[in-house]
Tab-separated table of C-alpha atoms in Angstrom:
chain	number	residue	atom	x	y	z
A	1	UNK	CA	118.982	187.522	148.685
A	2	UNK	CA	118.401	191.145	149.562
A	3	UNK	CA	114.684	190.781	150.194
A	4	UNK	CA	111.875	192.906	148.824
A	5	UNK	CA	112.672	196.603	148.803
A	6	UNK	CA	110.276	199.497	148.482
A	7	UNK	CA	110.900	203.143	147.769
A	8	UNK	CA	110.162	205.646	149.129
A	9	UNK	CA	109.449	204.456	152.650
A	10	UNK	CA	107.452	207.572	153.419
A	11	UNK	CA	105.685	210.050	151.143
A	12	UNK	CA	103.733	213.114	152.180
A	13	UNK	CA	101.804	214.819	149.430
A	14	UNK	CA	99.009	217.292	148.927
A	15	UNK	CA	95.610	216.254	147.710
A	16	UNK	CA	95.465	216.195	143.929
A	17	UNK	CA	99.127	215.391	143.389
A	18	UNK	CA	100.391	212.216	141.730
A	19	UNK	CA	102.649	209.767	143.561
A	20	UNK	CA	104.611	206.749	142.435
A	21	UNK	CA	105.955	203.869	144.489
A	22	UNK	CA	108.565	201.405	143.392
A	23	UNK	CA	109.019	197.790	144.424
A	24	UNK	CA	112.029	195.580	143.748
A	25	UNK	CA	111.128	191.942	144.437
A	26	UNK	CA	113.441	189.090	145.301
A	27	UNK	CA	115.298	188.510	142.066
A	28	UNK	CA	114.169	184.979	141.244
A	29	UNK	CA	110.509	185.573	142.151
A	30	UNK	CA	108.231	185.838	139.149
A	31	UNK	CA	105.066	186.878	140.999
A	32	UNK	CA	104.654	190.332	142.507
A	33	UNK	CA	101.750	191.641	144.580
A	34	UNK	CA	100.579	195.026	145.793
A	35	UNK	CA	98.517	195.386	148.948
A	36	UNK	CA	97.196	198.373	150.865
A	37	UNK	CA	96.981	198.444	154.645
A	38	UNK	CA	95.211	201.024	156.787
A	39	UNK	CA	95.322	201.317	160.548
A	40	UNK	CA	93.532	198.467	162.272
A	41	UNK	CA	93.037	196.507	159.079
A	42	UNK	CA	94.761	193.630	157.414
A	43	UNK	CA	96.495	193.958	154.059
A	44	UNK	CA	93.971	194.467	151.275
A	45	UNK	CA	94.781	193.016	147.864
A	46	UNK	CA	95.207	195.515	145.025
A	47	UNK	CA	96.813	193.699	142.106
A	48	UNK	CA	99.339	191.078	141.104
A	49	UNK	CA	101.710	190.262	138.290
A	50	UNK	CA	103.180	187.095	136.925
A	51	UNK	CA	106.309	188.229	135.155
A	52	UNK	CA	105.184	191.347	133.249
A	53	UNK	CA	101.526	190.318	132.937
A	54	UNK	CA	99.017	191.867	135.306
A	55	UNK	CA	96.782	188.909	136.098
A	56	UNK	CA	94.308	190.313	138.574
A	57	UNK	CA	93.136	193.691	139.808
A	58	UNK	CA	90.888	194.326	142.752
A	59	UNK	CA	87.572	195.998	142.048
A	60	UNK	CA	88.623	198.389	144.803
A	61	UNK	CA	91.369	199.703	142.556
A	62	UNK	CA	89.958	202.857	141.042
A	63	UNK	CA	90.998	204.285	137.683
A	64	UNK	CA	93.357	206.613	139.530
A	65	UNK	CA	95.552	203.646	140.405
A	66	UNK	CA	97.838	202.011	137.869
A	67	UNK	CA	100.545	199.438	138.284
A	68	UNK	CA	103.193	198.229	135.892
A	69	UNK	CA	105.926	195.665	135.780
A	70	UNK	CA	107.447	196.382	132.389
A	71	UNK	CA	110.309	193.903	132.285
A	72	UNK	CA	109.064	191.415	134.791
A	73	UNK	CA	111.429	192.677	137.454
A	74	UNK	CA	110.628	195.830	139.459
A	75	UNK	CA	107.119	197.251	139.632
A	76	UNK	CA	105.642	200.709	140.065
A	77	UNK	CA	102.325	201.720	141.574
A	78	UNK	CA	101.100	205.171	140.587
A	79	UNK	CA	98.244	207.031	142.215
A	80	UNK	CA	96.938	209.991	140.292
A	81	UNK	CA	95.026	212.917	141.793
A	82	UNK	CA	95.524	211.642	145.326
A	83	UNK	CA	92.709	211.896	147.857
A	84	UNK	CA	92.888	211.857	151.634
A	85	UNK	CA	91.355	208.400	151.603
A	86	UNK	CA	94.449	207.121	149.793
A	87	UNK	CA	96.499	207.605	152.955
A	88	UNK	CA	97.722	204.135	153.851
A	89	UNK	CA	100.687	201.812	153.864
A	90	UNK	CA	101.309	200.301	150.436
A	91	UNK	CA	102.901	196.883	150.708
A	92	UNK	CA	104.676	194.975	148.006
A	93	UNK	CA	105.282	191.241	148.175
A	94	UNK	CA	106.830	188.649	145.913
A	95	UNK	CA	106.464	184.929	145.590
A	96	UNK	CA	108.515	182.173	144.019
A	97	UNK	CA	107.036	180.073	141.242
A	98	UNK	CA	108.691	176.907	142.480
A	99	UNK	CA	110.022	175.328	145.590
A	100	UNK	CA	108.610	176.488	148.878
A	101	UNK	CA	105.570	177.918	147.183
A	102	UNK	CA	102.780	179.953	148.601
A	103	UNK	CA	104.695	182.173	150.985
A	104	UNK	CA	104.600	185.892	150.309
A	105	UNK	CA	107.778	187.821	151.075
A	106	UNK	CA	106.868	191.365	152.044
A	107	UNK	CA	108.772	194.586	151.848
A	108	UNK	CA	108.590	197.083	154.673
A	109	UNK	CA	106.050	199.180	152.853
A	110	UNK	CA	105.659	202.712	151.573
A	111	UNK	CA	103.600	204.929	153.836
A	112	UNK	CA	101.536	207.577	152.049
A	113	UNK	CA	100.077	210.593	153.813
A	114	UNK	CA	97.785	212.816	151.774
A	115	UNK	CA	97.202	216.257	153.286
B	1	UNK	CA	84.793	184.437	147.456
B	2	UNK	CA	87.528	183.902	150.002
B	3	UNK	CA	87.532	185.574	153.403
B	4	UNK	CA	89.176	185.389	156.800
B	5	UNK	CA	87.757	186.281	160.191
B	6	UNK	CA	89.925	186.877	163.219
B	7	UNK	CA	87.393	187.292	166.033
B	8	UNK	CA	89.807	188.742	168.596
B	9	UNK	CA	90.983	192.263	167.843
B	10	UNK	CA	93.226	192.475	170.891
B	11	UNK	CA	94.550	189.832	173.298
B	12	UNK	CA	96.623	190.358	176.420
B	13	UNK	CA	98.543	187.506	178.021
B	14	UNK	CA	101.132	187.301	180.751
B	15	UNK	CA	104.663	186.343	179.842
B	16	UNK	CA	105.044	182.592	180.148
B	17	UNK	CA	101.343	181.924	179.665
B	18	UNK	CA	99.945	179.988	176.723
B	19	UNK	CA	98.414	181.687	173.714
B	20	UNK	CA	95.752	180.836	171.172
B	21	UNK	CA	94.739	183.174	168.342
B	22	UNK	CA	91.633	182.260	166.408
B	23	UNK	CA	91.178	182.247	162.657
B	24	UNK	CA	88.166	181.181	160.617
B	25	UNK	CA	88.219	181.137	156.845
B	26	UNK	CA	85.912	180.770	153.893
B	27	UNK	CA	87.320	179.270	150.708
B	28	UNK	CA	85.819	177.301	147.864
B	29	UNK	CA	88.537	174.726	147.425
B	30	UNK	CA	91.328	173.213	149.461
B	31	UNK	CA	92.841	176.230	151.139
B	32	UNK	CA	96.407	177.317	151.509
B	33	UNK	CA	96.536	178.858	154.993
B	34	UNK	CA	99.117	181.148	156.508
B	35	UNK	CA	99.932	183.024	159.677
B	36	UNK	CA	102.055	186.169	159.432
B	37	UNK	CA	103.419	188.430	162.155
B	38	UNK	CA	103.986	192.169	161.865
B	39	UNK	CA	106.010	194.202	164.338
B	40	UNK	CA	105.612	197.999	164.395
B	41	UNK	CA	107.207	199.597	161.364
B	42	UNK	CA	108.071	196.244	159.842
B	43	UNK	CA	106.818	194.175	156.968
B	44	UNK	CA	104.937	190.951	157.471
B	45	UNK	CA	106.903	187.791	158.230
B	46	UNK	CA	105.614	184.269	157.703
B	47	UNK	CA	105.228	182.219	160.885
B	48	UNK	CA	103.848	179.045	159.338
B	49	UNK	CA	101.739	177.664	156.521
B	50	UNK	CA	99.486	174.723	155.735
B	51	UNK	CA	98.950	173.180	152.312
B	52	UNK	CA	98.176	169.538	152.944
B	53	UNK	CA	99.160	166.578	155.062
B	54	UNK	CA	99.518	166.710	158.829
B	55	UNK	CA	96.944	169.142	160.150
B	56	UNK	CA	99.227	170.300	162.972
B	57	UNK	CA	101.987	172.465	161.536
B	58	UNK	CA	105.026	173.847	163.249
B	59	UNK	CA	106.443	177.247	162.530
B	60	UNK	CA	109.162	179.586	163.608
B	61	UNK	CA	109.576	181.054	167.090
B	62	UNK	CA	107.844	178.093	168.723
B	63	UNK	CA	104.441	178.678	167.120
B	64	UNK	CA	102.135	175.967	165.841
B	65	UNK	CA	98.734	175.920	164.188
B	66	UNK	CA	96.055	173.319	163.681
B	67	UNK	CA	93.905	173.046	160.568
B	68	UNK	CA	90.365	171.842	161.252
B	69	UNK	CA	88.446	171.468	158.027
B	70	UNK	CA	85.133	170.723	159.756
B	71	UNK	CA	85.332	174.016	161.640
B	72	UNK	CA	86.990	176.026	158.854
B	73	UNK	CA	89.557	177.090	161.397
B	74	UNK	CA	93.306	177.501	161.546
B	75	UNK	CA	94.121	178.610	165.092
B	76	UNK	CA	97.608	179.679	166.118
B	77	UNK	CA	99.074	178.522	169.408
B	78	UNK	CA	102.171	178.941	171.512
B	79	UNK	CA	102.706	177.162	174.831
B	80	UNK	CA	104.717	179.913	176.526
B	81	UNK	CA	104.675	183.506	175.336
B	82	UNK	CA	107.755	185.738	175.463
B	83	UNK	CA	107.710	189.525	175.698
B	84	UNK	CA	109.189	189.691	172.195
B	85	UNK	CA	106.054	188.030	170.797
B	86	UNK	CA	104.099	191.261	171.234
B	87	UNK	CA	103.057	192.180	167.692
B	88	UNK	CA	100.140	191.998	165.295
B	89	UNK	CA	99.217	188.617	163.877
B	90	UNK	CA	97.451	188.034	160.587
B	91	UNK	CA	95.809	184.906	159.267
B	92	UNK	CA	95.543	184.551	155.489
B	93	UNK	CA	93.942	182.172	152.995
B	94	UNK	CA	94.703	181.797	149.315
B	95	UNK	CA	95.639	179.736	146.348
B	96	UNK	CA	99.043	178.511	145.305
B	97	UNK	CA	99.787	181.371	142.969
B	98	UNK	CA	96.958	183.841	143.198
B	99	UNK	CA	96.117	186.408	145.780
B	100	UNK	CA	96.025	185.790	149.507
B	101	UNK	CA	93.208	187.296	151.553
B	102	UNK	CA	94.079	188.508	155.035
B	103	UNK	CA	92.077	188.913	158.203
B	104	UNK	CA	92.084	192.199	160.084
B	105	UNK	CA	94.609	190.926	162.568
B	106	UNK	CA	94.921	190.338	166.297
B	107	UNK	CA	97.135	192.591	168.370
B	108	UNK	CA	98.989	190.703	171.077
B	109	UNK	CA	100.117	192.489	174.223
B	110	UNK	CA	102.389	190.623	176.652
B	111	UNK	CA	102.302	191.598	180.323
B	112	UNK	CA	105.501	191.175	182.344
C-alpha cells in the first residue's frame, strides 16, 4: 500500500495557462475524490468518481475545470485558462468500497499558484 | 444539504491539559462523522469515525469523540495534550460512499 500520490506537488503558472494534476489512488480503492482547500478553510468538495464514472460534481466547479478517470485507476484534474482565484491546494482522496468503509485516504495535495 | 460548523477557529492549550474541539453538523439522515488532522504540508489523516453503535468512539493518538444526536454534535476530546498534537483539526459529515463535507477547521496551538 503506497498511499495516495499526487503530482506535481507544486505548480506555479501564469494567469490564462492550463494546468493538469494527476492523482494515483490506493490500488484497490474504487472511489476517488477531488477537493480544493484554500488558506483558513476546510477541504471543499469538487467531484468524485466510482470506477471510471463521474458521479457528482460540485456546482462550484466551473466549466474551466474538468476531471477524468479513464480506466478507473488514476485521475486527472485539468484547469483551463487559470485565474488567480484558482490558487489553492488541490487534494485527492480515495475510498474503499468494502471493509472499513467511509474513511477517505488523502494524498499530500498539489499546490497551485496562479500569478 | 449537509454542513459542518466548527465554532472555534483557534484554540491554545498548555501541554498536559485537556482538550475539547467542538463540531456541530447538519445532515438529513443518519450521519457518518469523522475527525481528521492535518499537519503543515501534510495530507489529512483520519483520527476517528462514527457510523453507529456506541456513541463514544476511540481513535488514534489517544483521541475520543462523542456523538450526541440531540445536539447534532460530535466533539473531539483528549485528556492530556502533547506538543506533537499541534495541528489543524477538521470535522466532516457524509454518507457511506458519497462526498464528505468538512468544517473550516480548528487550529490547535500547544504551549510548553
